[in-house]
GROMACS .gro file of C-alpha atoms in nm:
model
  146
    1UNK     CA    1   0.907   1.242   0.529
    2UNK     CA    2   0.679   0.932   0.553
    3UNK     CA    3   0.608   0.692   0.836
    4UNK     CA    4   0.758   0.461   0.620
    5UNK     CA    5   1.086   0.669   0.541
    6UNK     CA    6   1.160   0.755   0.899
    7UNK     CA    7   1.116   0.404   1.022
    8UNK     CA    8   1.372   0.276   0.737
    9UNK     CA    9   1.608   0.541   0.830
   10UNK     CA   10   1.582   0.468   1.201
   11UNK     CA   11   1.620   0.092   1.119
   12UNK     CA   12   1.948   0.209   0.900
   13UNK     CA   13   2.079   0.400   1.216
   14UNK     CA   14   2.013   0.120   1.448
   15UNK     CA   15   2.220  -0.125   1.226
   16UNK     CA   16   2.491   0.105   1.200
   17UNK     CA   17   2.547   0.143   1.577
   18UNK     CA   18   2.489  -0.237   1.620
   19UNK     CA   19   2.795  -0.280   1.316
   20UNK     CA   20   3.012   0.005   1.465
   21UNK     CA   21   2.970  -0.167   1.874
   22UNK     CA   22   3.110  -0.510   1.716
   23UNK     CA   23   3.356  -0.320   1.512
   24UNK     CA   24   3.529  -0.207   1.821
   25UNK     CA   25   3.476  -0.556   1.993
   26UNK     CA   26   3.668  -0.677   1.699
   27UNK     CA   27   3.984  -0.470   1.751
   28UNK     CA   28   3.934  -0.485   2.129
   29UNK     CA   29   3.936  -0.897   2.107
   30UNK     CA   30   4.229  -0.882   1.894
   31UNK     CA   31   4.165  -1.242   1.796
   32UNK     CA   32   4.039  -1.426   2.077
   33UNK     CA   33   3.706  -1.555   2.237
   34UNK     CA   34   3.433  -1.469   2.043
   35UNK     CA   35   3.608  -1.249   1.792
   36UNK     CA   36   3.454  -1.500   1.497
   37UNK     CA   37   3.106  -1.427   1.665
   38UNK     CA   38   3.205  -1.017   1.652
   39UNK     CA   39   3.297  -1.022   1.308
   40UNK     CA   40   2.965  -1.197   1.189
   41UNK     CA   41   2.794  -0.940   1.330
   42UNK     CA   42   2.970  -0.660   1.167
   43UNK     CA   43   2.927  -0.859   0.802
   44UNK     CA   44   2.569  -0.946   0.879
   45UNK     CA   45   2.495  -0.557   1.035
   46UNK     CA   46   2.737  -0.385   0.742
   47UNK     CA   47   2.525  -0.614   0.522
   48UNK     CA   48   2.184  -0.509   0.615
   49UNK     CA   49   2.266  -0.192   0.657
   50UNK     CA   50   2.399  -0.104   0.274
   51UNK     CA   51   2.036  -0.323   0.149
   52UNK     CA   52   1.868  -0.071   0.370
   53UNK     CA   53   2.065   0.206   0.212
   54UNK     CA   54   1.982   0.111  -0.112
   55UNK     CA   55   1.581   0.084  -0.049
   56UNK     CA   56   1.649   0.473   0.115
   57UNK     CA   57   1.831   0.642  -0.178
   58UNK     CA   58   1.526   0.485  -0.410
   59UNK     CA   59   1.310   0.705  -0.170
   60UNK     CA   60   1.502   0.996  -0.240
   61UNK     CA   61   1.677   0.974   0.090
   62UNK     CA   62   2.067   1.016   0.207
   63UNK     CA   63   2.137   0.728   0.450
   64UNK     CA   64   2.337   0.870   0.729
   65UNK     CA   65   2.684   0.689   0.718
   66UNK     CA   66   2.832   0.723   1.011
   67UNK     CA   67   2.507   0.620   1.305
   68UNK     CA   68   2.427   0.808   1.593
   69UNK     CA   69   2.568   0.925   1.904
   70UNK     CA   70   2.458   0.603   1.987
   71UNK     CA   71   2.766   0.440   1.846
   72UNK     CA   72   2.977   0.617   2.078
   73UNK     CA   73   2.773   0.465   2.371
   74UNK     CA   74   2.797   0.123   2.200
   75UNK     CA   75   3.236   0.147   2.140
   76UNK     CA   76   3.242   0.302   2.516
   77UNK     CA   77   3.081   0.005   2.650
   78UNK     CA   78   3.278  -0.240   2.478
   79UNK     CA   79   3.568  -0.096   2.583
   80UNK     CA   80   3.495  -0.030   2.948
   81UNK     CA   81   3.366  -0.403   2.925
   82UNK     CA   82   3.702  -0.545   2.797
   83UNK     CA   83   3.947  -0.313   3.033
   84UNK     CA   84   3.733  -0.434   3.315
   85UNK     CA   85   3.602  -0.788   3.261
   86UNK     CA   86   3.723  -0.860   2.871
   87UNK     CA   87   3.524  -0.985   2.603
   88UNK     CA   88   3.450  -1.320   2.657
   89UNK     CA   89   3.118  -1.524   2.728
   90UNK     CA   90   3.015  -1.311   3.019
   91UNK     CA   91   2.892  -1.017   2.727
   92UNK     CA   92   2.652  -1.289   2.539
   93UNK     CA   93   2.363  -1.165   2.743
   94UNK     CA   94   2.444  -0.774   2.675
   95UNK     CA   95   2.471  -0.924   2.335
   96UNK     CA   96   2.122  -1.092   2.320
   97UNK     CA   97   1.948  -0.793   2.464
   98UNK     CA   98   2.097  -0.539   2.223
   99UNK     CA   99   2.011  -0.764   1.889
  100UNK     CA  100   1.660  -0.823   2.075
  101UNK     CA  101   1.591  -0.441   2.065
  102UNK     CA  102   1.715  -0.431   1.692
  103UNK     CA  103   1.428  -0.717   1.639
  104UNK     CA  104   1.210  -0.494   1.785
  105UNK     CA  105   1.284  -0.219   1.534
  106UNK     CA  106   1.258  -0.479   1.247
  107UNK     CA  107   0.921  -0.485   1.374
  108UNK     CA  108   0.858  -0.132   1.385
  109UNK     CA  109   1.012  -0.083   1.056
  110UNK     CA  110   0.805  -0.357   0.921
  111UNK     CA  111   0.473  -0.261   1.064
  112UNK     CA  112   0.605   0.122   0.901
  113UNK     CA  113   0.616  -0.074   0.545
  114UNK     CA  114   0.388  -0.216   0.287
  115UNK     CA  115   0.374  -0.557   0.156
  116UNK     CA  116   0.412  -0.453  -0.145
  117UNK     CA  117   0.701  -0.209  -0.155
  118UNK     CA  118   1.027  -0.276  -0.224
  119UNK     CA  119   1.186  -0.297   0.057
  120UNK     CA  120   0.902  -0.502   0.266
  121UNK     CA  121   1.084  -0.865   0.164
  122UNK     CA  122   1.447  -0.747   0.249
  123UNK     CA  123   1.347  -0.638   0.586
  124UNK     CA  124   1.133  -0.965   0.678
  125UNK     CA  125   1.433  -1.170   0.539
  126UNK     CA  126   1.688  -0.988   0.733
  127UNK     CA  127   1.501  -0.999   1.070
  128UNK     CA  128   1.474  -1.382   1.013
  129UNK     CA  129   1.826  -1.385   0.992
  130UNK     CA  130   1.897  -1.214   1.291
  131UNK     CA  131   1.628  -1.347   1.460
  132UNK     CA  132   1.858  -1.677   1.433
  133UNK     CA  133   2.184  -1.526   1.508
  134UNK     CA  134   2.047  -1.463   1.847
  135UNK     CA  135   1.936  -1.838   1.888
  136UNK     CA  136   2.304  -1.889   1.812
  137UNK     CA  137   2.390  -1.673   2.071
  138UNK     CA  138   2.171  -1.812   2.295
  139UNK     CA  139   2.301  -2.118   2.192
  140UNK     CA  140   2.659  -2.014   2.303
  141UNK     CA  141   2.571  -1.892   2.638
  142UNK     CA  142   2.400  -2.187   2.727
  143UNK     CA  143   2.712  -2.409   2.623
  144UNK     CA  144   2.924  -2.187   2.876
  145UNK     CA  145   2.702  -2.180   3.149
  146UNK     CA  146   2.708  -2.562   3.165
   0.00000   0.00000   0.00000
């Protein structure tokens, strides 16, 4: 494997845990607070992820489907996190910090990349968009800490 296939498969993984974490804060919501917020990031994280899959299986790779044990880490939390405090505008700033570490892979994964490979565009455009999902969120917790 390449630099640049390990990065987009890391980048993958990282998406999928992100999508799986607000996949259980969706069910554990069940409708209120920021349940609309959770289920954007599952569409925009299920989103990337499948583009990312694509640009993979051109490579000859298999994206894994199902993350890494990191998903488990991400479902535990939100769970302990809604049993304990719930899911409301208290989690923004776990919220912000996790999508700030996928920016950081975007990074990686771009720096990994070519400007001139397939998958070089999809990856800038996608980190733009989270990139402004987390003003959003910013956004959000400054409207509830006032």
């Amino acid at each position: 494997m390449t630099e640049r296939t390990d990065a987009l498969k890391s980048m993958h993984t990282s998406l999928i845990d992100a999508r799986n974490g607000y996949d259980e804060a969706v069910k554990q919501s069940e409708g209120k607070g920021l349940t609309p917020l959770f289920q954007e990031m599952v569409s925009l994280h299920s989103a990337a992820a499948s583009a990312i899959a694509t640009h993979l299986t051109a490579l000859g790779e298999t994206p894994e489907a199902d993350g890494s044990f990191m998903s488990t880490v991400h479902r535990t939390v939100i769970d302990l996190r809604s049993y304990v405090t719930g899911l409301d505008e208290n989690i923004l700033p776990s919220l912000i910090s996790g999508e700030e570490r996928n920016l950081a892979t975007y990074d990686e994964t771009i720096e990994a990349t070519k400007a001139d490979t397939p998958e070089y565009a999809t990856l800038n455009a996608q980190r733009d968009t989270l990139a402004a999902k987390i003003e959003q969120m910013e956004a959000m917790k400054s409207r509830f800490a006032a």
